[in-house]
Short mmCIF file of C-alpha atoms in Angstrom, two decimals:
data_model
loop_
_atom_site.label_atom_id
_atom_site.label_comp_id
_atom_site.label_asym_id
_atom_site.label_seq_id
_atom_site.Cartn_x
_atom_site.Cartn_y
_atom_site.Cartn_z
CA MET A 207 35.47 -74.39 6.28
CA ARG A 208 38.43 -72.00 5.92
CA ILE A 209 41.66 -73.59 5.44
CA TYR A 210 45.61 -72.03 6.13
CA VAL A 211 48.40 -73.37 4.26
CA GLY A 212 52.07 -72.16 5.38
CA ALA A 213 54.56 -73.97 3.95
CA ASP A 214 58.63 -73.13 4.59
CA HIS A 215 61.42 -73.75 1.98
CA ASN A 216 61.40 -77.58 2.05
CA GLY A 217 57.60 -77.19 1.70
CA PHE A 218 57.26 -74.66 -0.71
CA ARG A 219 56.54 -77.37 -3.84
CA MET A 220 54.32 -79.35 -1.67
CA ARG A 221 52.66 -76.23 -0.73
CA ASN A 222 51.42 -75.05 -3.84
CA SER A 223 49.99 -78.49 -4.36
CA VAL A 224 47.82 -78.90 -1.77
CA ILE A 225 47.04 -75.44 -2.29
CA ASP A 226 45.53 -76.74 -5.79
CA TYR A 227 44.01 -80.00 -4.48
CA LEU A 228 42.09 -77.88 -2.13
CA LYS A 229 40.69 -75.50 -4.28
CA ARG A 230 39.68 -78.08 -6.88
CA ALA A 231 37.64 -79.38 -3.88
CA GLY A 232 35.89 -76.25 -2.65
CA TYR A 233 37.56 -75.36 -0.15
CA ASP A 234 38.34 -71.71 1.06
CA VAL A 235 42.17 -71.60 1.03
CA VAL A 236 43.95 -68.47 2.45
CA ASP A 237 47.93 -69.10 0.85
CA GLU A 238 50.24 -68.03 4.55
CA GLY A 239 52.95 -68.55 2.12
CA ASP A 240 56.04 -66.95 0.17
CA GLU A 241 55.48 -66.26 -3.08
CA ARG A 242 58.53 -67.49 -4.51
CA LEU A 243 61.33 -69.73 -3.10
CA ASP A 244 63.60 -68.63 0.00
CA PRO A 245 66.42 -71.29 1.35
CA ASP A 246 66.79 -68.81 3.50
CA ASP A 247 63.00 -68.67 5.16
CA ASP A 248 62.33 -70.12 8.93
CA PHE A 249 59.06 -72.16 9.34
CA PRO A 250 57.79 -70.72 12.81
CA VAL A 251 57.36 -67.06 11.15
CA PHE A 252 54.74 -69.17 8.87
CA ALA A 253 53.62 -71.35 11.73
CA HIS A 254 53.18 -68.06 13.68
CA LYS A 255 50.73 -66.61 10.51
CA ALA A 256 48.72 -69.62 10.24
CA VAL A 257 48.13 -69.99 14.28
CA THR A 258 47.07 -66.23 14.35
CA ASP A 259 44.87 -66.79 11.56
CA VAL A 260 43.14 -69.42 12.84
CA LEU A 261 42.36 -68.38 16.48
CA THR A 262 41.35 -65.06 14.83
CA SER A 263 39.18 -66.70 12.13
CA ASN A 264 35.26 -66.10 12.25
CA ASP A 265 34.71 -69.48 10.60
CA GLU A 266 32.50 -72.14 12.10
CA ASP A 267 35.92 -74.72 11.67
CA PRO A 268 39.36 -72.99 11.04
CA ARG A 269 41.80 -75.03 10.02
CA ALA A 270 45.52 -75.11 9.08
CA ILE A 271 48.01 -76.75 7.10
CA LEU A 272 51.72 -76.24 7.76
CA ILE A 273 53.82 -78.12 5.49
CA CYS A 274 57.92 -77.90 6.42
CA GLY A 275 61.29 -81.11 5.90
CA SER A 276 59.51 -83.20 8.47
CA GLY A 277 56.91 -81.95 9.92
CA GLN A 278 58.01 -81.92 13.08
CA GLY A 279 59.86 -78.02 13.46
CA MET A 280 55.85 -77.01 12.10
CA CYS A 281 54.10 -79.19 14.75
CA MET A 282 56.17 -77.42 17.66
CA ALA A 283 56.38 -73.85 16.57
CA ALA A 284 52.49 -74.07 16.43
CA ASN A 285 51.84 -76.58 19.88
CA ARG A 286 53.17 -73.28 21.86
CA PHE A 287 49.84 -71.64 21.33
CA LYS A 288 47.18 -72.33 23.79
CA GLY A 289 43.61 -73.49 21.33
CA ILE A 290 46.10 -74.95 19.28
CA ARG A 291 45.81 -79.09 18.36
CA ALA A 292 48.64 -79.37 15.39
CA ALA A 293 49.55 -82.79 14.83
CA LEU A 294 52.14 -84.71 12.51
CA ILE A 295 50.27 -86.20 9.55
CA TYR A 296 51.97 -89.26 7.98
CA ASP A 297 49.42 -91.37 6.85
CA ARG A 298 45.61 -92.01 6.79
CA GLN A 299 45.79 -93.26 10.09
CA SER A 300 47.18 -90.58 11.94
CA ALA A 301 44.97 -88.25 10.03
CA LYS A 302 41.89 -90.09 10.97
CA SER A 303 43.26 -90.58 14.98
CA SER A 304 44.00 -86.79 15.08
CA ARG A 305 40.75 -85.43 14.07
CA ASN A 306 39.09 -88.77 15.94
CA ASP A 307 40.24 -88.50 19.25
CA ASP A 308 42.48 -85.39 19.59
CA ASN A 309 40.34 -82.66 17.50
CA SER A 310 43.35 -81.31 16.23
CA ASN A 311 42.82 -78.38 14.00
CA ILE A 312 46.24 -78.63 12.08
CA ALA A 313 47.48 -81.28 10.55
CA CYS A 314 51.95 -80.68 10.09
CA LEU A 315 53.25 -82.45 6.72
CA PRO A 316 56.76 -83.84 6.53
CA ALA A 317 57.15 -82.79 2.87
CA LYS A 318 60.34 -84.64 2.57
CA GLU A 319 57.85 -88.05 3.52
CA LEU A 320 54.99 -88.18 1.14
CA GLU A 321 54.45 -88.27 -2.70
CA LYS A 322 51.52 -85.95 -3.89
CA ASP A 323 49.01 -88.43 -4.94
CA GLU A 324 49.25 -90.01 -0.97
CA THR A 325 49.31 -86.47 0.78
CA ASN A 326 46.11 -84.99 -1.24
CA VAL A 327 44.39 -88.70 0.24
CA ILE A 328 45.51 -88.11 3.62
CA ILE A 329 44.39 -84.24 3.25
CA GLU A 330 41.06 -85.85 2.52
CA THR A 331 40.83 -88.02 5.29
CA TRP A 332 41.83 -85.17 8.08
CA LEU A 333 39.43 -82.81 6.89
CA THR A 334 36.41 -85.61 6.65
CA THR A 335 37.09 -86.86 9.30
CA PRO A 336 34.88 -85.89 12.28
CA PHE A 337 35.87 -85.61 16.14
CA ALA A 338 34.14 -88.06 18.17
CA GLU A 339 33.40 -85.96 21.17
CA ALA A 340 33.50 -89.34 23.38
CA PRO A 341 33.99 -87.52 26.96
CA ARG A 342 37.70 -89.24 27.78
CA PHE A 343 38.67 -87.05 24.33
CA LYS A 344 36.96 -84.30 25.51
CA ARG A 345 38.37 -84.08 29.24
CA ARG A 346 42.26 -84.88 28.06
CA LEU A 347 41.46 -81.73 25.47
CA ARG A 348 40.45 -79.70 28.58
CA GLN A 349 43.41 -80.86 30.56
CA ILE A 350 46.00 -79.62 27.59
CA ASP A 351 44.38 -76.37 27.50
CA GLU A 352 44.26 -76.22 31.75
CA PHE A 353 48.63 -77.24 31.82
CA ASN A 354 48.45 -74.77 28.82
#
């Protein structure tokens, strides 16, 4: 599984920690962030990079993790694109349900709310929870794409 990771200035430090964790866990990681902290950067730029890569990836199950202060901005920016199902992830239950019920392909994390150890558990839950593929879940996902 290839995972694209992007963050604005609020998520800069968490992004580095997330990338280290993912690489140690054996995931194929692509860093979509700045090399240095820039307090003037804007989250839509990083969301767009990751979304574009997820949508054009040859990987069987490409995903992205986007990080900003609240997670909300990244989530809104990512969800502007057809085929993207970005979810605000703030605990294990939200990670699990976003995958099981909604087949999310992008996790948006609130850097200002999560601790490092908690973040790793949340990410691992999100990455390892399969989509349930229940007919009602599939129907709802088709509706999202039709309305977009």
